[in-house]
Coordinates of C-alpha atoms in Angstrom, one line a residue:
Chain R
M1 CA -21.3 -5.4 11.3
A2 CA -23.9 -4.8 8.6
A3 CA -21.6 -5.0 5.6
V4 CA -20.3 -8.4 6.7
E5 CA -23.7 -9.8 7.1
Q6 CA -24.8 -8.4 3.8
V7 CA -21.8 -10.0 2.1
K8 CA -22.4 -13.3 3.9
T9 CA -26.0 -13.5 2.9
A10 CA -25.3 -12.6 -0.7
L11 CA -22.5 -15.1 -1.0
A12 CA -24.7 -17.8 0.4
G13 CA -26.6 -17.5 -2.9
L14 CA -23.4 -18.3 -4.9
E15 CA -22.9 -22.0 -5.3
S16 CA -19.1 -22.0 -5.6
A17 CA -18.4 -19.6 -2.7
K18 CA -16.8 -21.1 0.4
V19 CA -17.0 -18.5 3.1
A20 CA -14.9 -18.9 6.3
A21 CA -14.6 -16.4 9.1
T22 CA -11.0 -16.0 10.1
A23 CA -9.4 -14.8 13.4
Y24 CA -8.6 -11.2 12.6
G25 CA -5.8 -10.9 15.2
K26 CA -4.0 -13.8 13.7
K27 CA -4.6 -13.4 10.0
G28 CA -5.3 -9.7 9.5
F29 CA -8.6 -10.2 7.7
H30 CA -12.1 -11.1 8.8
L31 CA -13.5 -13.2 5.9
D32 CA -11.8 -15.7 3.7
V33 CA -13.9 -16.4 0.5
G34 CA -12.9 -19.1 -2.0
V35 CA -14.8 -19.0 -5.3
A36 CA -14.6 -20.6 -8.7
P37 CA -12.9 -18.4 -11.3
D38 CA -16.1 -18.0 -13.2
D39 CA -17.7 -16.2 -10.2
V40 CA -15.2 -13.4 -9.5
V41 CA -17.3 -10.8 -11.3
A42 CA -20.4 -11.8 -9.4
V43 CA -18.4 -11.6 -6.1
A44 CA -17.0 -8.1 -7.1
E45 CA -20.6 -6.9 -7.7
I46 CA -21.6 -8.2 -4.3
M47 CA -18.7 -6.3 -2.7
D48 CA -19.5 -3.2 -4.7
R49 CA -23.1 -3.3 -3.5
A50 CA -22.0 -3.7 0.1
G51 CA -19.9 -0.5 -0.1
F52 CA -16.4 -2.1 -0.1
F53 CA -13.4 -0.6 -1.8
I54 CA -10.7 -2.6 -3.5
E55 CA -7.3 -2.8 -1.8
A56 CA -5.4 -4.9 -4.2
V57 CA -5.4 -7.8 -6.6
T58 CA -2.5 -10.2 -6.7
G59 CA -1.4 -13.7 -7.5
V60 CA 0.4 -16.6 -5.9
D61 CA 2.2 -19.2 -8.0
W62 CA 1.7 -22.7 -6.5
L63 CA 4.2 -24.5 -8.7
G64 CA 5.0 -27.9 -7.3
E65 CA 2.2 -27.8 -4.7
Q66 CA 0.3 -30.7 -6.3
A67 CA 3.5 -32.8 -6.6
A68 CA 4.3 -32.1 -3.0
K69 CA 0.8 -33.1 -2.0
A70 CA 1.0 -36.3 -4.0
A71 CA 4.4 -37.1 -2.5
E72 CA 3.0 -36.6 1.0
A73 CA 0.0 -38.9 0.2
K74 CA 2.4 -41.5 -1.1
K75 CA 4.6 -41.3 2.0
K76 CA 1.5 -41.7 4.2
A77 CA 0.2 -44.7 2.3
E78 CA 3.6 -46.4 2.3
A79 CA 4.0 -45.8 6.1
A80 CA 0.5 -47.3 6.6
A81 CA 1.4 -50.3 4.4
K82 CA 4.6 -50.9 6.3
K83 CA 2.8 -50.7 9.6
A84 CA 0.3 -53.2 8.5
A85 CA 3.1 -55.6 7.4
E86 CA 4.9 -55.2 10.7
A87 CA 1.7 -55.8 12.6
A88 CA 1.1 -59.0 10.6
A89 CA 4.7 -60.1 11.3
A90 CA 4.4 -59.4 15.0
E91 CA 1.3 -61.7 15.1
G92 CA 3.6 -64.5 14.0
G93 CA 1.9 -65.0 10.7
E94 CA 3.7 -65.0 7.4
A95 CA 4.3 -61.5 6.2
P96 CA 2.2 -60.9 3.2
A97 CA 3.9 -59.7 0.1
P98 CA 3.9 -55.9 0.3
A99 CA 1.1 -54.7 -2.0
P100 CA 2.2 -51.9 -4.4
V101 CA 1.1 -48.6 -3.0
K102 CA -1.4 -46.9 -5.2
V103 CA -1.7 -43.1 -5.1
P104 CA -3.3 -40.8 -7.7
A105 CA -1.0 -38.9 -10.0
P106 CA -0.4 -35.3 -9.0
G107 CA -3.0 -32.9 -10.5
P108 CA -2.1 -30.0 -12.8
D109 CA -0.4 -27.1 -11.0
E110 CA -2.5 -24.0 -10.2
M111 CA -2.1 -20.3 -9.6
E112 CA -4.1 -18.4 -7.1
V113 CA -5.6 -14.9 -7.6
V114 CA -6.3 -13.0 -4.4
Y115 CA -8.6 -9.9 -4.2
D116 CA -8.4 -7.8 -1.1
F117 CA -11.4 -5.7 -0.1
S118 CA -11.8 -3.4 2.8
H119 CA -14.5 -1.0 4.0
Y120 CA -14.2 2.7 4.9
Q121 CA -16.9 2.8 7.6
E122 CA -16.7 -0.6 9.1
T123 CA -13.6 -2.6 10.2
C124 CA -13.9 -5.5 7.8
R125 CA -11.4 -7.0 5.5
V126 CA -12.4 -9.7 3.0
A127 CA -9.9 -11.8 1.1
V128 CA -11.4 -13.4 -2.0
R129 CA -9.4 -16.1 -3.6
T130 CA -9.8 -18.2 -6.7
R131 CA -7.6 -20.7 -8.5
V132 CA -6.8 -21.0 -12.2
L133 CA -4.8 -23.7 -14.0
R134 CA -1.1 -22.8 -14.4
S135 CA -1.2 -24.0 -18.0
K136 CA -4.2 -21.8 -18.9
P137 CA -4.3 -18.8 -16.5
E138 CA -7.4 -17.0 -17.6
L139 CA -10.3 -15.5 -15.8
A140 CA -12.7 -12.5 -16.2
T141 CA -11.7 -9.0 -15.3
I142 CA -13.5 -7.1 -12.5
S143 CA -12.3 -3.7 -13.8
A144 CA -15.8 -3.0 -15.1
V145 CA -17.1 -3.2 -11.5
F146 CA -14.1 -1.6 -9.8
P147 CA -12.1 0.6 -12.2
G148 CA -9.3 0.6 -9.6
A149 CA -8.8 -3.1 -10.3
N150 CA -7.6 -2.1 -13.8
W151 CA -4.0 -1.4 -12.8
H152 CA -3.9 -4.2 -10.2
E153 CA -4.9 -6.7 -12.8
R154 CA -2.4 -5.3 -15.3
E155 CA 0.3 -5.7 -12.6
T156 CA -0.8 -9.3 -11.9
H157 CA -0.6 -10.0 -15.6
D158 CA 2.9 -8.5 -15.7
F159 CA 4.2 -10.6 -12.8
F160 CA 2.3 -13.9 -13.3
G161 CA 1.1 -13.9 -16.9
I162 CA -2.5 -14.3 -15.7
R163 CA -4.8 -13.1 -18.5
F164 CA -7.9 -11.1 -17.4
I165 CA -10.5 -11.7 -20.1
G166 CA -12.2 -8.5 -21.1
H167 CA -9.6 -6.2 -19.6
P168 CA -9.3 -3.0 -21.7
D169 CA -5.4 -3.0 -21.8
L170 CA -3.1 -5.7 -20.6
S171 CA 0.1 -4.1 -21.9
P172 CA 3.0 -4.1 -19.3
L173 CA 2.4 -1.6 -16.5
L174 CA 5.5 -1.8 -14.4
L175 CA 7.7 -4.0 -16.6
P176 CA 9.4 -2.7 -19.8
E177 CA 7.0 -2.3 -22.7
D178 CA 8.5 -5.3 -24.6
A179 CA 8.6 -7.6 -21.6
D180 CA 7.6 -11.2 -22.5
F181 CA 8.6 -12.7 -19.1
H182 CA 6.7 -13.0 -15.8
P183 CA 9.1 -12.6 -12.9
L184 CA 7.0 -13.8 -10.1
L185 CA 6.5 -17.3 -11.6
K186 CA 8.5 -19.7 -9.4
D187 CA 10.2 -21.2 -12.5
F188 CA 11.4 -17.8 -13.7
K189 CA 15.1 -17.5 -14.1
A190 CA 16.7 -14.2 -14.8
Chain G
M1 CA -14.4 34.7 -42.9
S2 CA -17.4 32.5 -42.3
H3 CA -16.2 29.7 -44.6
L4 CA -12.9 29.7 -42.9
A5 CA -14.5 29.3 -39.5
S6 CA -16.5 26.4 -40.7
D7 CA -13.4 24.7 -42.0
L8 CA -11.8 24.8 -38.6
H9 CA -11.9 21.3 -37.4
K10 CA -10.9 20.3 -33.9
E11 CA -7.5 18.8 -33.6
T12 CA -6.0 17.2 -30.6
F13 CA -2.3 16.7 -29.9
V14 CA -0.3 14.5 -27.6
L15 CA 1.9 16.0 -24.9
N16 CA 4.3 14.0 -22.8
M17 CA 4.4 15.3 -19.2
G18 CA 7.5 13.6 -17.9
P19 CA 9.3 11.3 -17.3
Q20 CA 11.7 14.1 -16.3
H21 CA 9.1 16.7 -15.3
P22 CA 9.7 18.5 -12.0
A23 CA 6.0 18.3 -11.0
T24 CA 6.0 14.5 -11.1
H25 CA 8.6 14.3 -8.3
G26 CA 10.4 11.4 -9.7
V27 CA 10.2 9.6 -13.0
L28 CA 6.6 9.4 -14.0
R29 CA 5.3 10.0 -17.5
V30 CA 1.8 11.1 -18.2
K31 CA 0.7 10.9 -21.8
L32 CA -1.8 13.8 -22.3
V33 CA -4.1 14.1 -25.2
L34 CA -4.9 17.8 -25.3
D35 CA -7.5 19.9 -27.0
G36 CA -5.8 23.3 -26.7
E37 CA -5.0 23.7 -23.1
Y38 CA -7.6 21.2 -22.0
I39 CA -7.0 17.5 -21.2
V40 CA -9.0 15.1 -23.2
E41 CA -7.3 12.0 -22.0
A42 CA -4.5 11.4 -19.5
D43 CA -2.6 8.1 -19.4
P44 CA 0.0 7.7 -16.7
V45 CA 2.9 5.5 -17.8
L46 CA 4.6 3.8 -14.9
G47 CA 7.6 1.6 -14.2
Y48 CA 10.5 3.8 -14.8
I49 CA 12.0 2.9 -11.4
H50 CA 10.5 -0.5 -11.0
R51 CA 12.9 -2.7 -9.0
M52 CA 10.8 -5.8 -8.3
H53 CA 10.9 -5.6 -4.6
E54 CA 8.4 -8.5 -4.4
K55 CA 10.7 -10.9 -6.1
M56 CA 13.7 -9.7 -4.0
G57 CA 11.5 -10.7 -1.0
E58 CA 11.3 -14.2 -2.2
N59 CA 15.1 -14.5 -2.4
R60 CA 16.1 -13.4 1.1
T61 CA 15.2 -14.2 4.6
W62 CA 12.3 -12.3 6.4
A63 CA 14.8 -10.1 8.3
Q64 CA 16.9 -9.4 5.2
F65 CA 14.0 -7.8 3.5
M66 CA 13.8 -5.0 6.1
P67 CA 16.1 -2.5 4.3
N68 CA 13.9 -2.9 1.2
T69 CA 10.9 -1.5 3.0
G70 CA 12.7 1.7 3.6
R71 CA 13.2 2.2 -0.1
L72 CA 9.6 2.1 -1.2
D73 CA 8.4 5.4 0.0
Y74 CA 11.6 7.1 0.9
L75 CA 9.8 10.1 2.5
S76 CA 7.9 8.1 5.2
A77 CA 10.2 5.0 5.3
L78 CA 9.4 4.3 9.0
S79 CA 5.7 3.7 8.2
Y80 CA 6.8 1.1 5.7
N81 CA 9.2 -0.5 8.2
H82 CA 6.3 -0.5 10.6
G83 CA 3.9 -2.2 8.2
Y84 CA 6.4 -4.9 7.4
V85 CA 7.4 -5.7 11.0
C86 CA 3.8 -5.7 12.2
A87 CA 2.9 -8.1 9.4
V88 CA 5.7 -10.5 10.3
E89 CA 5.1 -10.2 14.0
R90 CA 1.5 -11.0 13.4
A91 CA 2.4 -14.1 11.3
A92 CA 5.1 -15.3 13.7
G93 CA 3.2 -14.4 16.9
I94 CA 5.9 -12.1 18.3
E95 CA 4.9 -9.8 21.2
V96 CA 6.5 -6.4 21.3
P97 CA 7.4 -4.6 24.6
E98 CA 5.4 -1.5 25.3
R99 CA 8.3 0.9 25.3
A100 CA 9.2 -0.3 21.8
E101 CA 5.6 0.3 20.6
V102 CA 5.5 3.8 22.0
I103 CA 8.9 4.7 20.4
R104 CA 7.7 3.2 17.2
V105 CA 4.6 5.4 17.2
M106 CA 6.7 8.4 18.2
T107 CA 9.2 8.0 15.4
V108 CA 6.6 7.1 12.8
E109 CA 4.6 10.3 13.6
L110 CA 7.8 12.3 13.4
N111 CA 8.5 10.8 10.0
R112 CA 4.9 11.6 8.9
I113 CA 5.5 15.3 9.8
S114 CA 8.7 15.4 7.8
S115 CA 6.9 13.8 4.9
H116 CA 4.1 16.3 5.0
L117 CA 6.5 19.2 5.4
L118 CA 8.4 18.1 2.3
W119 CA 5.2 17.7 0.4
F120 CA 4.1 21.2 1.5
G121 CA 7.4 22.8 0.3
A122 CA 7.5 20.8 -3.0
Y123 CA 3.8 21.3 -3.8
L124 CA 4.1 25.1 -3.4
L125 CA 7.2 24.9 -5.6
D126 CA 5.1 23.2 -8.3
L127 CA 2.6 26.1 -8.0
G128 CA 5.3 28.7 -8.4
G129 CA 6.0 29.8 -4.8
F130 CA 9.6 29.2 -4.0
T131 CA 10.0 30.6 -0.5
P132 CA 7.7 28.1 1.5
L133 CA 10.1 25.3 0.5
L134 CA 12.9 27.0 2.4
Y135 CA 10.8 27.3 5.6
A136 CA 9.6 23.7 5.3
F137 CA 13.0 22.3 4.8
D138 CA 14.4 24.3 7.7
D139 CA 11.9 22.4 10.0
R140 CA 12.3 19.1 8.2
E141 CA 16.0 19.3 8.7
Q142 CA 15.4 19.3 12.5
I143 CA 13.4 16.0 12.2
L144 CA 16.1 14.4 10.1
D145 CA 18.8 15.3 12.6
L146 CA 16.6 13.9 15.4
L147 CA 15.9 10.7 13.6
E148 CA 19.5 10.3 12.5
S149 CA 20.6 10.4 16.1
V150 CA 18.4 7.4 17.0
T151 CA 18.1 5.4 13.8
G152 CA 21.5 6.0 12.2
S153 CA 20.1 7.2 8.9
R154 CA 18.4 10.3 7.5
L155 CA 16.1 9.0 4.8
T156 CA 15.9 5.2 4.1
Y157 CA 15.4 4.0 7.7
C158 CA 15.7 0.5 8.8
Y159 CA 15.0 1.0 12.5
F160 CA 12.5 -1.6 13.6
R161 CA 13.3 -5.2 14.3
F162 CA 10.9 -8.2 14.7
G163 CA 10.0 -7.8 18.3
G164 CA 11.3 -4.4 19.0
L165 CA 13.8 -1.8 17.9
Y166 CA 17.4 -1.6 16.8
N167 CA 18.3 1.2 19.2
D168 CA 16.8 2.8 22.3
I169 CA 16.2 6.6 22.4
D170 CA 18.2 8.7 24.9
D171 CA 17.6 11.8 26.9
N172 CA 19.1 14.0 24.2
F173 CA 16.5 12.7 21.8
V174 CA 13.7 13.4 24.1
T175 CA 15.0 16.9 24.9
G176 CA 15.4 17.6 21.2
L177 CA 12.0 16.3 20.4
K178 CA 10.3 18.4 23.0
A179 CA 12.1 21.5 21.6
F180 CA 11.1 20.6 18.1
V181 CA 7.4 20.1 19.0
Q182 CA 7.4 23.5 20.6
R183 CA 9.2 25.1 17.6
L184 CA 6.9 23.6 15.0
R185 CA 3.8 24.5 17.1
S186 CA 4.9 28.2 17.0
R187 CA 5.7 28.1 13.3
L188 CA 2.5 26.5 12.1
P189 CA 0.4 29.7 12.4
M190 CA 3.1 31.4 10.3
Y191 CA 2.7 28.7 7.6
H192 CA -1.0 29.4 7.6
T193 CA -0.7 33.2 7.4
L194 CA 2.0 33.0 4.9
V195 CA 0.5 30.4 2.6
T196 CA -2.9 29.0 3.4
K197 CA -4.7 32.3 3.4
N198 CA -2.9 33.5 0.3
I199 CA -5.5 34.5 -2.3
I200 CA -3.4 33.1 -5.2
L201 CA -3.1 29.7 -3.5
M202 CA -6.8 29.7 -2.8
K203 CA -7.7 30.4 -6.4
R204 CA -5.4 27.7 -7.7
L205 CA -6.6 25.0 -5.3
K206 CA -10.3 25.7 -4.6
D207 CA -12.6 23.5 -6.8
I208 CA -9.6 22.1 -8.6
G209 CA -9.4 18.4 -9.1
V210 CA -12.6 17.4 -7.3
V211 CA -12.7 13.8 -6.4
S212 CA -16.0 12.4 -5.1
A213 CA -16.2 9.9 -2.2
D214 CA -17.6 7.3 -4.6
M215 CA -14.7 7.7 -7.0
C216 CA -12.3 7.2 -4.0
R217 CA -14.1 3.9 -3.2
R218 CA -14.1 2.6 -6.8
Y219 CA -10.4 3.3 -7.1
G220 CA -9.4 2.3 -3.6
A221 CA -8.0 5.7 -2.7
T222 CA -6.9 6.1 1.0
G223 CA -5.1 8.5 3.1
P224 CA -5.4 12.3 2.8
V225 CA -7.0 11.8 -0.7
A226 CA -9.9 9.9 0.8
R227 CA -10.1 12.2 3.9
G228 CA -10.2 15.2 1.6
S229 CA -13.3 13.7 0.0
G230 CA -15.2 13.5 3.3
I231 CA -14.3 9.8 4.0
E232 CA -13.4 9.4 7.6
Y233 CA -11.0 6.5 7.1
D234 CA -7.7 6.2 8.8
V235 CA -6.1 2.8 9.5
R236 CA -4.8 4.1 12.8
K237 CA -8.4 4.4 14.0
N238 CA -10.3 1.9 11.9
E239 CA -7.9 -1.0 12.5
P240 CA -5.8 0.2 15.5
Y241 CA -2.4 -1.4 15.5
S242 CA 0.7 -1.0 17.6
A243 CA 0.2 1.5 20.5
Y244 CA -2.3 3.8 18.6
P245 CA -5.4 2.8 20.7
E246 CA -3.7 4.5 23.7
F247 CA -3.4 7.8 22.0
D248 CA -5.9 10.6 21.7
F249 CA -6.0 12.2 18.3
D250 CA -8.5 13.3 15.7
I251 CA -8.8 12.5 12.0
P252 CA -9.1 15.7 9.9
V253 CA -11.8 15.3 7.3
Y254 CA -12.8 17.8 4.7
P255 CA -15.8 17.1 2.5
E256 CA -15.1 19.3 -0.5
G257 CA -12.9 16.8 -2.4
D258 CA -10.8 19.5 -4.1
S259 CA -7.1 20.2 -3.9
M260 CA -7.6 22.7 -1.1
A261 CA -9.3 20.0 1.0
R262 CA -6.3 17.6 0.6
Y263 CA -4.0 20.5 1.5
M264 CA -5.9 21.2 4.6
V265 CA -6.0 17.6 5.7
R266 CA -2.3 17.3 5.6
M267 CA -1.7 20.6 7.4
D268 CA -4.1 19.5 10.1
E269 CA -2.4 16.1 10.3
I270 CA 0.8 17.7 11.2
E271 CA -0.9 19.2 14.3
Q272 CA -2.4 15.8 15.2
S273 CA 0.9 14.1 14.8
L274 CA 2.4 16.7 17.2
R275 CA -0.3 15.8 19.6
I276 CA 0.5 12.1 19.4
I277 CA 4.3 12.8 19.9
E278 CA 3.6 14.9 23.0
Q279 CA 1.5 12.1 24.5
A280 CA 4.2 9.6 23.6
I281 CA 6.8 11.6 25.4
A282 CA 4.6 11.9 28.4
K283 CA 3.8 8.3 28.7
L284 CA 7.0 6.7 27.5
P285 CA 7.3 3.6 29.7
E286 CA 10.6 2.2 31.0
G287 CA 11.5 -1.3 30.0
P288 CA 13.2 -3.4 27.3
I289 CA 13.1 -2.4 23.7
M290 CA 13.3 -5.9 22.4
A291 CA 11.1 -8.8 23.1
E292 CA 13.0 -11.4 25.2
K293 CA 11.5 -14.3 23.3
A294 CA 12.0 -12.8 19.8
P295 CA 13.4 -15.6 17.7
K296 CA 16.7 -15.0 15.9
I297 CA 15.4 -16.8 12.8
V298 CA 11.8 -16.1 12.0
K299 CA 9.7 -18.9 10.6
P300 CA 6.0 -17.9 10.5
A301 CA 3.5 -20.8 10.4
P302 CA 2.3 -21.6 6.8
G303 CA -0.6 -19.5 5.7
D304 CA -1.3 -16.0 4.5
Y305 CA -1.4 -12.8 6.6
Y306 CA -2.4 -9.2 6.0
Q307 CA -1.4 -6.1 7.8
A308 CA -2.3 -2.5 6.9
V309 CA -0.8 0.6 8.4
E310 CA -1.5 4.3 7.8
A311 CA 1.5 5.7 5.9
A312 CA 1.8 9.4 5.1
R313 CA 0.0 8.8 1.8
G314 CA -2.6 6.3 2.8
S315 CA -3.0 2.7 3.7
F316 CA 0.1 0.6 3.1
G317 CA -0.7 -3.1 3.1
V318 CA 1.5 -6.1 3.3
R319 CA 0.2 -9.5 2.3
L320 CA 2.5 -12.4 3.3
V321 CA 2.3 -16.0 2.2
S322 CA 4.6 -18.2 4.3
D323 CA 5.4 -21.8 3.7
G324 CA 7.0 -22.2 7.1
T325 CA 10.6 -21.6 6.0
N326 CA 12.9 -18.7 6.7
T327 CA 12.1 -17.0 3.4
P328 CA 8.8 -15.5 2.3
Y329 CA 6.9 -17.6 -0.2
R330 CA 5.1 -14.5 -1.5
L331 CA 5.2 -10.9 -0.4
K332 CA 2.7 -8.4 -1.8
L333 CA 3.2 -4.7 -1.1
R334 CA 0.0 -2.7 -1.5
S335 CA 1.2 0.9 -1.9
P336 CA -1.2 3.8 -1.4
S337 CA 0.0 6.2 -4.1
F338 CA -0.5 3.4 -6.7
C339 CA -4.2 3.5 -6.1
N340 CA -4.4 7.2 -5.5
L341 CA -2.8 7.9 -8.9
S342 CA -5.0 5.4 -10.7
L343 CA -8.0 7.8 -10.4
F344 CA -6.0 10.6 -12.0
A345 CA -7.1 9.6 -15.6
E346 CA -10.8 9.8 -14.8
A347 CA -10.6 12.9 -12.5
S348 CA -8.4 15.0 -14.8
Q349 CA -10.7 14.9 -17.8
G350 CA -11.5 18.3 -19.1
M351 CA -9.0 20.0 -16.8
L352 CA -6.5 22.7 -17.8
V353 CA -2.9 21.5 -17.9
A354 CA -1.9 24.0 -15.2
D355 CA -4.7 22.7 -13.0
A356 CA -3.7 19.1 -13.6
I357 CA -0.3 20.0 -12.1
A358 CA -2.0 21.4 -9.0
F359 CA -4.2 18.3 -8.8
M360 CA -1.4 15.8 -9.3
G361 CA 0.7 17.6 -6.6
S362 CA -2.2 17.4 -4.2
L363 CA -2.2 13.6 -4.5
D364 CA 1.3 13.6 -3.0
L365 CA 2.8 11.0 -5.2
V366 CA 6.1 9.2 -4.4
I367 CA 7.1 7.3 -7.5
P368 CA 9.4 4.6 -6.1
E369 CA 6.5 3.5 -4.0
I370 CA 4.2 3.3 -7.0
D371 CA 6.7 1.4 -9.2
R372 CA 8.1 -0.7 -6.3

């Protein structure tokens, strides 16, 4: 698996890259790479040098994920506080006044951009993912490295409103030419 | 005269090919900037039959999305059924009985032949030869009858289920299939003598629309387009799924990269698919066609999953994101013609309009699958 090793070595030099080998039989890809949005072009260049081809670029809207995480953290903290209070009561001591549970406020919502790469000669699929703020969905285009990404990025802009900085033409590809909506956003209402 | 000639300045003009052009096989518009008969710039305009299948997926259960998959590429709908069920089965960890897997392979390959036959007829129609279409449709009709008897539909199939099949095949189907394989075997040489060795066809396809292997890689081209450019890539071999590892077949590869090479790849693939079908008939195991433990309501574990299958036009990929509920959180469909068409703008520069028709036809585009 020369291409995989080449990619792994090259990605080790990238500070933001978190590389994880995944179980192919379960997930359908071999490498899962998380990077900072600033590094997507560098990663695309690495994939290009290793002889990969681009399968697709797409997005995932994680609206409400942060709130759900915060709610879960709060629930956990409350359960822990209740348990502590019960334990204190069971010991016969005076139950202390329940301290107000402190949890950090939910962070800003994010959108994920996923790049799928594959290889003609070797069986190797790599999913590269990065996250951008939902309120400011911007990152650099990789269409200069892989011209095939041009249409995929345009489609992602159509569906999610993610702006690819430096893209030659982000006009609607599949949506009507005057479309000002992004149908795959989770808060999109027809 | 000389001063007149020096006053001649080059002027380009814009020609819209489509959206209602017979050579685009559906509603695709290509904005051509022409210098005389030569293409300076080609800009495909998509989206005329965009239906937003991916959003539909988020609004229905995993099983309810099955009929949608048959409406992406209506010429090889079973491959798309297959890609989707494989993806969900992988995500939900459903095992498929062996008989069902073999029948899946058998019907998918039959569907691939029908898709290639339709392409063959329609492509020659584009090039100005009417008769081959009649021969191809004659054969294709037999496939549609066979598939109708087992799946219940002739075009937009919805035959597979998570964990198996909707319907078992019977003796009539097997007998009919055997007869069909024999029939097409005997007719393929006729196709070649009638069409492939035709000097007009050769002149129109040889060295027309040359796509290099590197261009395929940069644009993510797969299927017969990549294999016609000398790339030995077939998902059935590179990432074997379903029952394909048990079958013996070759991947036709032609290094020239021109329209003729893509033509030859598809014609050879028909033969290879016949080989697979013959083997499938011979080894068809007895047993159930549905997994006993297949859940009625599928709820894949949270996470994302990828599955690629080799459709008639190339690698069809499904990327699923599940949040553990009975509806998909996100469902991305990676369609092969979308990527194969994206290289048209670069590859068609400097080409004659008539050659561009021959080139575009050799890409075997199906527009509903591009627009989704």
